[in-house]
Amino acid sequence: MTESKTLEKVACYHCGDDCLTTGYVMEEKTFCCHGCKSVFEILSSSKLASYYSYNEHPGATRMRTDKRFEYLSSADIVNELVDYTDSQISIVTFFIPHIHCSSCLWLLEQLNSINPAIHYSRVDFLKKQLNIRFDNKKINLQQVVELLYDIGYEPLISLQDIIKKQNGLSKDNLVQKIAVAGFCFGNVMLLSFPEYFGLADYETTFKHFFGWLNILFTLPVVFYSGGGYFAAAWQNLKQKVFGIDFPLALGIGVLFIRTCIEVITRSGAGFADTLCGLVFFLLIGKLVQQKTYHHISFERDYRSFFPVAVHVIENNLDKPIPLAQLKTGHRILIRHNEIIPADAILLKGEALIDFSFVTGESVPVKKTWGEVVYAGGRQTGEAIELEVVKPVYQSYLTQLWNNEAFTRQKDNRMQTFNQKISRYFTIVLLAVAFGSLLFWLPTDAGRGFAAFTAVLIVACPCALALSTPFTMSAALSIFDRNFFYLKNVAVVEQMAAIDTIVFDKTGTITKGSGKEIKMEGLLSPKDQLLIYSACVNSTHPLSRMICQHLGNQQRLAIKRYAEIPNLGILATINDHRLRIGSSKLVLGYKEIGDQVSKVYLMVDEKLLGFFEFTHQYRDGMANLENLEPAYRTFLLSGDQDHEREELIRFFKAPDTMFFSQSPQSKLDFIQALQQQGRQVMMMGDGLNDAGALKQSNLGIAVTDDVNNFSPGSDAIMDGRSFHKLPAFLRFSKDTVNIIRFSFLISLTYNLIGLSYAVSGRLSPLIAAILMPLSTVTIIAFTSVATHFAARKRKLA
């Protein structure tokens, strides 16, 4: 195989794109990039070569004779399985039991290179889940599953309880394998007594008989309990990708073959005890990992729901309930700019849904009464009423939040480290193992094979690769319990790097209630009903305060509704035209010298008066002093500067407070700070500040009983936890330090273990005990250290 550069214009053999300046040539076939060449190598070395035609569009699928997935052509079954579908795009999440290491992750995230009809694929390693978005006009769900099966990653498909499948069946199967390995290990140890204690001559005649019994006991251990390692190793060979299972399978195979040879030739007792002990302790380590994964996943998806509220309609009145309490059959109210938390049927109102949260496409889709609206859509018009038809899945909302459409370019040190581990670790490990064997073989063959097997077993990239996700996941659990929900583990590291914090005012550092509002002017009952019916569609803090002040009323049908950021509401209700908002929107000019926040009211071009607001600051504002001098703080507000004198006690320098800021002005201000080399964290309401939240290095949406779920933000903070902000920031720095120390522990373990293994003085059985022990040590250290740091910061 050779690679050479070419300057002529040729078509890539895999994707068909023109190769203009450089090309990769392999077996007289030219590829536009190394990725296309690598994918072709993988495909041509497996069964896929017979299913895909490379002379046609790479997404073209040939007819298969295998009918095992034919049931996936049923529309009813497809509708049960998919997370989202429309006329062009479908999104589905599969549980893939065979995901073991970073090599698996790499291959599964290259599906779009194998078939361009798949737009993207993302792996959740902890849950062994794969999220796929594909063009349903070019490839159907059945063909997607067939593709996964062909590359060795058949999904576990169940239309019943998928959580039970993930956490029940797979764990029970592993427990059975451990039981078999443990039973055989104990019996092999018992039968090895003649070899251990050197019994009388007449008893040594049983030694060979016991050797044959030992071989019989190793058969279920190797082919049942340890069968998963061989299956994974075979997939590695077919894909020409080496994961950590390959050297483990090689070590098990070498021990088994040596045992059979020595017993059959009567040249020794073999290594049946070592072999059974190796598989037993490896499976124990895997069970510990699975239990930890399950605990982390359960904590995040079922105990720590987003701190957002959903408004449920009961007896013609709406009340907020926590997301975790939302059930099938609930009638919910979704207002302007709110996210739909679960699949639901539209019952009332004009739905204009922005599905960019789900698909990345920002063109709103109009829905009619009785039509299903999928979770993750955002209503862009008036308030609508829906009936929930599927329970809310926290894991699905988290997955949407991590959609690549909302992923910003950030530090990827963790990802790069894992990629390097998966690419080079096994190759280096095999080189060291074969080097040890060749070094000792001329002088001591037994010692050479012992060194070879010990090296394969003792080296553990898991301890290195898992130290980061375990520490970060433990940290996420601490944040979740304190009503601070982070998008993913990378946000913790990003938070630790922050040096500048920018605050919005209304709804972020202030909290509102109906008691802090005063009406200047007279409102008739009819006017109150009109104003309530308009404001109830909005999630802005001042609109909510107006609705609280007016009390729950019967909502009137709305004909036209528009909400203009930083200005107010335009609406038409019962042929009455309403303007509610700032003086600029209602009066046509900007009032100068207002000492309080005001919302002006106009109906049919008649000014009715205005609401006057007195803001109350959040508990913990005094704690902002604790952020200095480590952090520089700024205030950006869309209001006028009538509260400057009150705010000076929180923001000491006058030049750190800026008022009358539009959403674009806030975004530009953050960009200017970033150009100065600052790492900026923005804290806003998640709605009017969406642009600034996304532009910042870390965006936090602050919420109070409202669905402020912005895809542009990196975290959601319940207003009750605002006073813990300094503790959150310090804890993030503690977490990064714990990761660095756990890396040091893992690296030290691998260096010491390998140094003993290559010398031939480390028994393979001891190596088998040390490997899972290293993983357990990392899990224990990261959990204890993280919770100790949380206690220190008073977050536990």
PDB file of C-alpha atoms in Angstrom, residues 199-358:
ATOM      1  CA  LEU A 199       1.923 -34.746  47.889  1.00  0.00           C
ATOM      2  CA  ALA A 200       3.086 -38.395  48.162  1.00  0.00           C
ATOM      3  CA  ASP A 201       4.180 -40.355  45.110  1.00  0.00           C
ATOM      4  CA  TYR A 202       0.972 -42.406  44.858  1.00  0.00           C
ATOM      5  CA  GLU A 203      -1.081 -39.181  44.957  1.00  0.00           C
ATOM      6  CA  THR A 204       0.902 -37.564  42.165  1.00  0.00           C
ATOM      7  CA  THR A 205      -0.710 -40.070  39.799  1.00  0.00           C
ATOM      8  CA  PHE A 206      -3.875 -37.998  40.161  1.00  0.00           C
ATOM      9  CA  LYS A 207      -1.989 -34.898  39.036  1.00  0.00           C
ATOM     10  CA  HIS A 208      -2.471 -35.650  35.319  1.00  0.00           C
ATOM     11  CA  PHE A 209      -6.120 -36.550  35.866  1.00  0.00           C
ATOM     12  CA  PHE A 210      -6.636 -33.285  37.710  1.00  0.00           C
ATOM     13  CA  GLY A 211      -4.906 -31.505  34.816  1.00  0.00           C
ATOM     14  CA  TRP A 212      -7.542 -32.823  32.394  1.00  0.00           C
ATOM     15  CA  LEU A 213     -10.298 -31.773  34.786  1.00  0.00           C
ATOM     16  CA  ASN A 214      -8.740 -28.311  34.910  1.00  0.00           C
ATOM     17  CA  ILE A 215      -8.919 -28.086  31.114  1.00  0.00           C
ATOM     18  CA  LEU A 216     -12.613 -28.973  31.289  1.00  0.00           C
ATOM     19  CA  PHE A 217     -13.193 -26.220  33.857  1.00  0.00           C
ATOM     20  CA  THR A 218     -11.370 -23.666  31.688  1.00  0.00           C
ATOM     21  CA  LEU A 219     -13.619 -24.330  28.674  1.00  0.00           C
ATOM     22  CA  PRO A 220     -16.715 -22.479  30.009  1.00  0.00           C
ATOM     23  CA  VAL A 221     -14.454 -19.772  31.449  1.00  0.00           C
ATOM     24  CA  VAL A 222     -12.744 -19.117  28.104  1.00  0.00           C
ATOM     25  CA  PHE A 223     -15.660 -19.564  25.723  1.00  0.00           C
ATOM     26  CA  TYR A 224     -18.569 -18.322  27.855  1.00  0.00           C
ATOM     27  CA  SER A 225     -17.287 -15.959  30.534  1.00  0.00           C
ATOM     28  CA  GLY A 226     -14.421 -14.645  28.403  1.00  0.00           C
ATOM     29  CA  GLY A 227     -16.183 -14.967  25.052  1.00  0.00           C
ATOM     30  CA  GLY A 228     -16.939 -11.254  24.903  1.00  0.00           C
ATOM     31  CA  TYR A 229     -13.235 -10.423  24.744  1.00  0.00           C
ATOM     32  CA  PHE A 230     -12.728 -12.715  21.747  1.00  0.00           C
ATOM     33  CA  ALA A 231     -15.804 -11.328  19.959  1.00  0.00           C
ATOM     34  CA  ALA A 232     -14.538  -7.775  20.483  1.00  0.00           C
ATOM     35  CA  ALA A 233     -11.026  -8.748  19.354  1.00  0.00           C
ATOM     36  CA  TRP A 234     -12.460 -10.308  16.166  1.00  0.00           C
ATOM     37  CA  GLN A 235     -14.351  -7.091  15.422  1.00  0.00           C
ATOM     38  CA  ASN A 236     -11.105  -5.166  15.999  1.00  0.00           C
ATOM     39  CA  LEU A 237      -9.303  -7.314  13.444  1.00  0.00           C
ATOM     40  CA  LYS A 238     -12.060  -6.933  10.859  1.00  0.00           C
ATOM     41  CA  GLN A 239     -12.053  -3.150  11.314  1.00  0.00           C
ATOM     42  CA  LYS A 240      -8.235  -2.922  11.536  1.00  0.00           C
ATOM     43  CA  VAL A 241      -8.709  -0.977  14.771  1.00  0.00           C
ATOM     44  CA  PHE A 242      -7.177  -2.208  18.037  1.00  0.00           C
ATOM     45  CA  GLY A 243      -9.061  -1.658  21.294  1.00  0.00           C
ATOM     46  CA  ILE A 244      -8.104  -2.734  24.800  1.00  0.00           C
ATOM     47  CA  ASP A 245     -10.069  -6.001  24.407  1.00  0.00           C
ATOM     48  CA  PHE A 246      -7.609  -7.276  21.787  1.00  0.00           C
ATOM     49  CA  PRO A 247      -4.561  -7.687  24.077  1.00  0.00           C
ATOM     50  CA  LEU A 248      -6.785  -9.138  26.819  1.00  0.00           C
ATOM     51  CA  ALA A 249      -8.173 -11.749  24.417  1.00  0.00           C
ATOM     52  CA  LEU A 250      -4.633 -12.497  23.255  1.00  0.00           C
ATOM     53  CA  GLY A 251      -3.489 -13.012  26.861  1.00  0.00           C
ATOM     54  CA  ILE A 252      -6.429 -15.327  27.634  1.00  0.00           C
ATOM     55  CA  GLY A 253      -5.781 -17.285  24.439  1.00  0.00           C
ATOM     56  CA  VAL A 254      -2.055 -17.711  25.179  1.00  0.00           C
ATOM     57  CA  LEU A 255      -2.767 -18.993  28.721  1.00  0.00           C
ATOM     58  CA  PHE A 256      -5.380 -21.458  27.440  1.00  0.00           C
ATOM     59  CA  ILE A 257      -3.167 -22.833  24.665  1.00  0.00           C
ATOM     60  CA  ARG A 258      -0.162 -23.179  26.999  1.00  0.00           C
ATOM     61  CA  THR A 259      -2.311 -25.000  29.559  1.00  0.00           C
ATOM     62  CA  CYS A 260      -3.610 -27.465  26.960  1.00  0.00           C
ATOM     63  CA  ILE A 261      -0.115 -28.137  25.557  1.00  0.00           C
ATOM     64  CA  GLU A 262       1.487 -28.716  28.978  1.00  0.00           C
ATOM     65  CA  VAL A 263      -1.293 -31.017  30.211  1.00  0.00           C
ATOM     66  CA  ILE A 264      -1.496 -33.011  26.968  1.00  0.00           C
ATOM     67  CA  THR A 265       2.301 -33.443  26.702  1.00  0.00           C
ATOM     68  CA  ARG A 266       2.630 -33.931  30.511  1.00  0.00           C
ATOM     69  CA  SER A 267       5.352 -31.310  30.540  1.00  0.00           C
ATOM     70  CA  GLY A 268       3.719 -29.256  33.291  1.00  0.00           C
ATOM     71  CA  ALA A 269       0.537 -28.386  35.155  1.00  0.00           C
ATOM     72  CA  GLY A 270      -0.434 -25.481  32.907  1.00  0.00           C
ATOM     73  CA  PHE A 271      -1.987 -22.197  34.008  1.00  0.00           C
ATOM     74  CA  ALA A 272      -5.640 -23.129  34.480  1.00  0.00           C
ATOM     75  CA  ASP A 273      -5.793 -21.438  37.894  1.00  0.00           C
ATOM     76  CA  THR A 274      -4.231 -18.262  36.524  1.00  0.00           C
ATOM     77  CA  LEU A 275      -6.544 -18.294  33.495  1.00  0.00           C
ATOM     78  CA  CYS A 276      -9.757 -18.706  35.507  1.00  0.00           C
ATOM     79  CA  GLY A 277      -8.624 -16.103  38.044  1.00  0.00           C
ATOM     80  CA  LEU A 278      -7.755 -13.677  35.223  1.00  0.00           C
ATOM     81  CA  VAL A 279     -11.214 -13.842  33.643  1.00  0.00           C
ATOM     82  CA  PHE A 280     -12.940 -13.744  37.045  1.00  0.00           C
ATOM     83  CA  PHE A 281     -11.162 -10.569  38.211  1.00  0.00           C
ATOM     84  CA  LEU A 282     -11.491  -8.849  34.812  1.00  0.00           C
ATOM     85  CA  LEU A 283     -15.247  -9.393  34.891  1.00  0.00           C
ATOM     86  CA  ILE A 284     -15.410  -8.127  38.490  1.00  0.00           C
ATOM     87  CA  GLY A 285     -13.725  -4.916  37.308  1.00  0.00           C
ATOM     88  CA  LYS A 286     -16.197  -4.623  34.432  1.00  0.00           C
ATOM     89  CA  LEU A 287     -19.145  -5.037  36.820  1.00  0.00           C
ATOM     90  CA  VAL A 288     -17.808  -2.252  39.050  1.00  0.00           C
ATOM     91  CA  GLN A 289     -17.530   0.017  36.002  1.00  0.00           C
ATOM     92  CA  GLN A 290     -21.067  -0.838  34.859  1.00  0.00           C
ATOM     93  CA  LYS A 291     -22.532  -0.146  38.299  1.00  0.00           C
ATOM     94  CA  THR A 292     -20.718   3.198  38.404  1.00  0.00           C
ATOM     95  CA  TYR A 293     -21.925   4.092  34.897  1.00  0.00           C
ATOM     96  CA  HIS A 294     -25.484   3.175  35.848  1.00  0.00           C
ATOM     97  CA  HIS A 295     -25.337   5.218  39.050  1.00  0.00           C
ATOM     98  CA  ILE A 296     -24.028   8.286  37.186  1.00  0.00           C
ATOM     99  CA  SER A 297     -26.604   7.907  34.421  1.00  0.00           C
ATOM    100  CA  PHE A 298     -29.466   7.378  36.892  1.00  0.00           C
ATOM    101  CA  GLU A 299     -28.441  10.378  38.990  1.00  0.00           C
ATOM    102  CA  ARG A 300     -28.369  12.660  35.949  1.00  0.00           C
ATOM    103  CA  ASP A 301     -31.415  11.427  34.059  1.00  0.00           C
ATOM    104  CA  TYR A 302     -33.938  10.513  36.750  1.00  0.00           C
ATOM    105  CA  ARG A 303     -33.051  12.280  39.990  1.00  0.00           C
ATOM    106  CA  SER A 304     -31.630  15.549  38.744  1.00  0.00           C
ATOM    107  CA  PHE A 305     -34.178  16.983  36.355  1.00  0.00           C
ATOM    108  CA  PHE A 306     -33.615  20.380  34.802  1.00  0.00           C
ATOM    109  CA  PRO A 307     -34.598  23.104  37.282  1.00  0.00           C
ATOM    110  CA  VAL A 308     -37.337  24.344  34.945  1.00  0.00           C
ATOM    111  CA  ALA A 309     -41.078  24.436  35.396  1.00  0.00           C
ATOM    112  CA  VAL A 310     -43.865  23.355  33.078  1.00  0.00           C
ATOM    113  CA  HIS A 311     -47.258  25.078  33.281  1.00  0.00           C
ATOM    114  CA  VAL A 312     -50.092  22.531  33.575  1.00  0.00           C
ATOM    115  CA  ILE A 313     -53.727  23.561  33.014  1.00  0.00           C
ATOM    116  CA  GLU A 314     -56.218  22.300  35.597  1.00  0.00           C
ATOM    117  CA  ASN A 315     -59.764  23.662  36.000  1.00  0.00           C
ATOM    118  CA  ASN A 316     -59.045  26.380  33.407  1.00  0.00           C
ATOM    119  CA  LEU A 317     -56.144  27.669  35.522  1.00  0.00           C
ATOM    120  CA  ASP A 318     -52.466  27.102  34.882  1.00  0.00           C
ATOM    121  CA  LYS A 319     -49.941  26.302  37.576  1.00  0.00           C
ATOM    122  CA  PRO A 320     -46.208  25.519  37.369  1.00  0.00           C
ATOM    123  CA  ILE A 321     -44.971  22.032  38.242  1.00  0.00           C
ATOM    124  CA  PRO A 322     -41.429  20.600  38.150  1.00  0.00           C
ATOM    125  CA  LEU A 323     -40.440  18.874  34.932  1.00  0.00           C
ATOM    126  CA  ALA A 324     -40.076  15.553  36.784  1.00  0.00           C
ATOM    127  CA  GLN A 325     -43.811  15.569  37.654  1.00  0.00           C
ATOM    128  CA  LEU A 326     -45.028  15.931  34.057  1.00  0.00           C
ATOM    129  CA  LYS A 327     -47.090  12.873  33.059  1.00  0.00           C
ATOM    130  CA  THR A 328     -48.864  11.523  29.989  1.00  0.00           C
ATOM    131  CA  GLY A 329     -52.316  13.123  29.693  1.00  0.00           C
ATOM    132  CA  HIS A 330     -51.331  16.437  31.286  1.00  0.00           C
ATOM    133  CA  ARG A 331     -52.600  19.516  29.451  1.00  0.00           C
ATOM    134  CA  ILE A 332     -49.746  22.014  29.286  1.00  0.00           C
ATOM    135  CA  LEU A 333     -49.417  25.685  28.382  1.00  0.00           C
ATOM    136  CA  ILE A 334     -46.412  26.609  26.237  1.00  0.00           C
ATOM    137  CA  ARG A 335     -45.779  30.342  25.899  1.00  0.00           C
ATOM    138  CA  HIS A 336     -43.752  32.377  23.448  1.00  0.00           C
ATOM    139  CA  ASN A 337     -40.141  31.161  23.208  1.00  0.00           C
ATOM    140  CA  GLU A 338     -40.667  28.146  25.493  1.00  0.00           C
ATOM    141  CA  ILE A 339     -39.406  24.636  24.749  1.00  0.00           C
ATOM    142  CA  ILE A 340     -41.921  21.780  24.385  1.00  0.00           C
ATOM    143  CA  PRO A 341     -40.618  19.242  26.958  1.00  0.00           C
ATOM    144  CA  ALA A 342     -42.392  16.080  25.728  1.00  0.00           C
ATOM    145  CA  ASP A 343     -44.164  14.771  22.629  1.00  0.00           C
ATOM    146  CA  ALA A 344     -47.665  16.264  22.702  1.00  0.00           C
ATOM    147  CA  ILE A 345     -50.802  16.849  20.605  1.00  0.00           C
ATOM    148  CA  LEU A 346     -51.779  20.431  19.768  1.00  0.00           C
ATOM    149  CA  LEU A 347     -55.193  21.273  21.271  1.00  0.00           C
ATOM    150  CA  LYS A 348     -55.485  25.047  21.100  1.00  0.00           C
ATOM    151  CA  GLY A 349     -53.712  28.018  19.559  1.00  0.00           C
ATOM    152  CA  GLU A 350     -51.621  28.653  16.480  1.00  0.00           C
ATOM    153  CA  ALA A 351     -48.399  26.661  16.707  1.00  0.00           C
ATOM    154  CA  LEU A 352     -45.390  27.960  14.812  1.00  0.00           C
ATOM    155  CA  ILE A 353     -42.618  25.655  15.988  1.00  0.00           C
ATOM    156  CA  ASP A 354     -38.905  26.301  15.604  1.00  0.00           C
ATOM    157  CA  PHE A 355     -37.253  22.850  15.488  1.00  0.00           C
ATOM    158  CA  SER A 356     -33.678  24.181  15.247  1.00  0.00           C
ATOM    159  CA  PHE A 357     -33.107  22.697  18.696  1.00  0.00           C
ATOM    160  CA  VAL A 358     -33.744  19.255  17.175  1.00  0.00           C
TER     161      VAL A 358
END
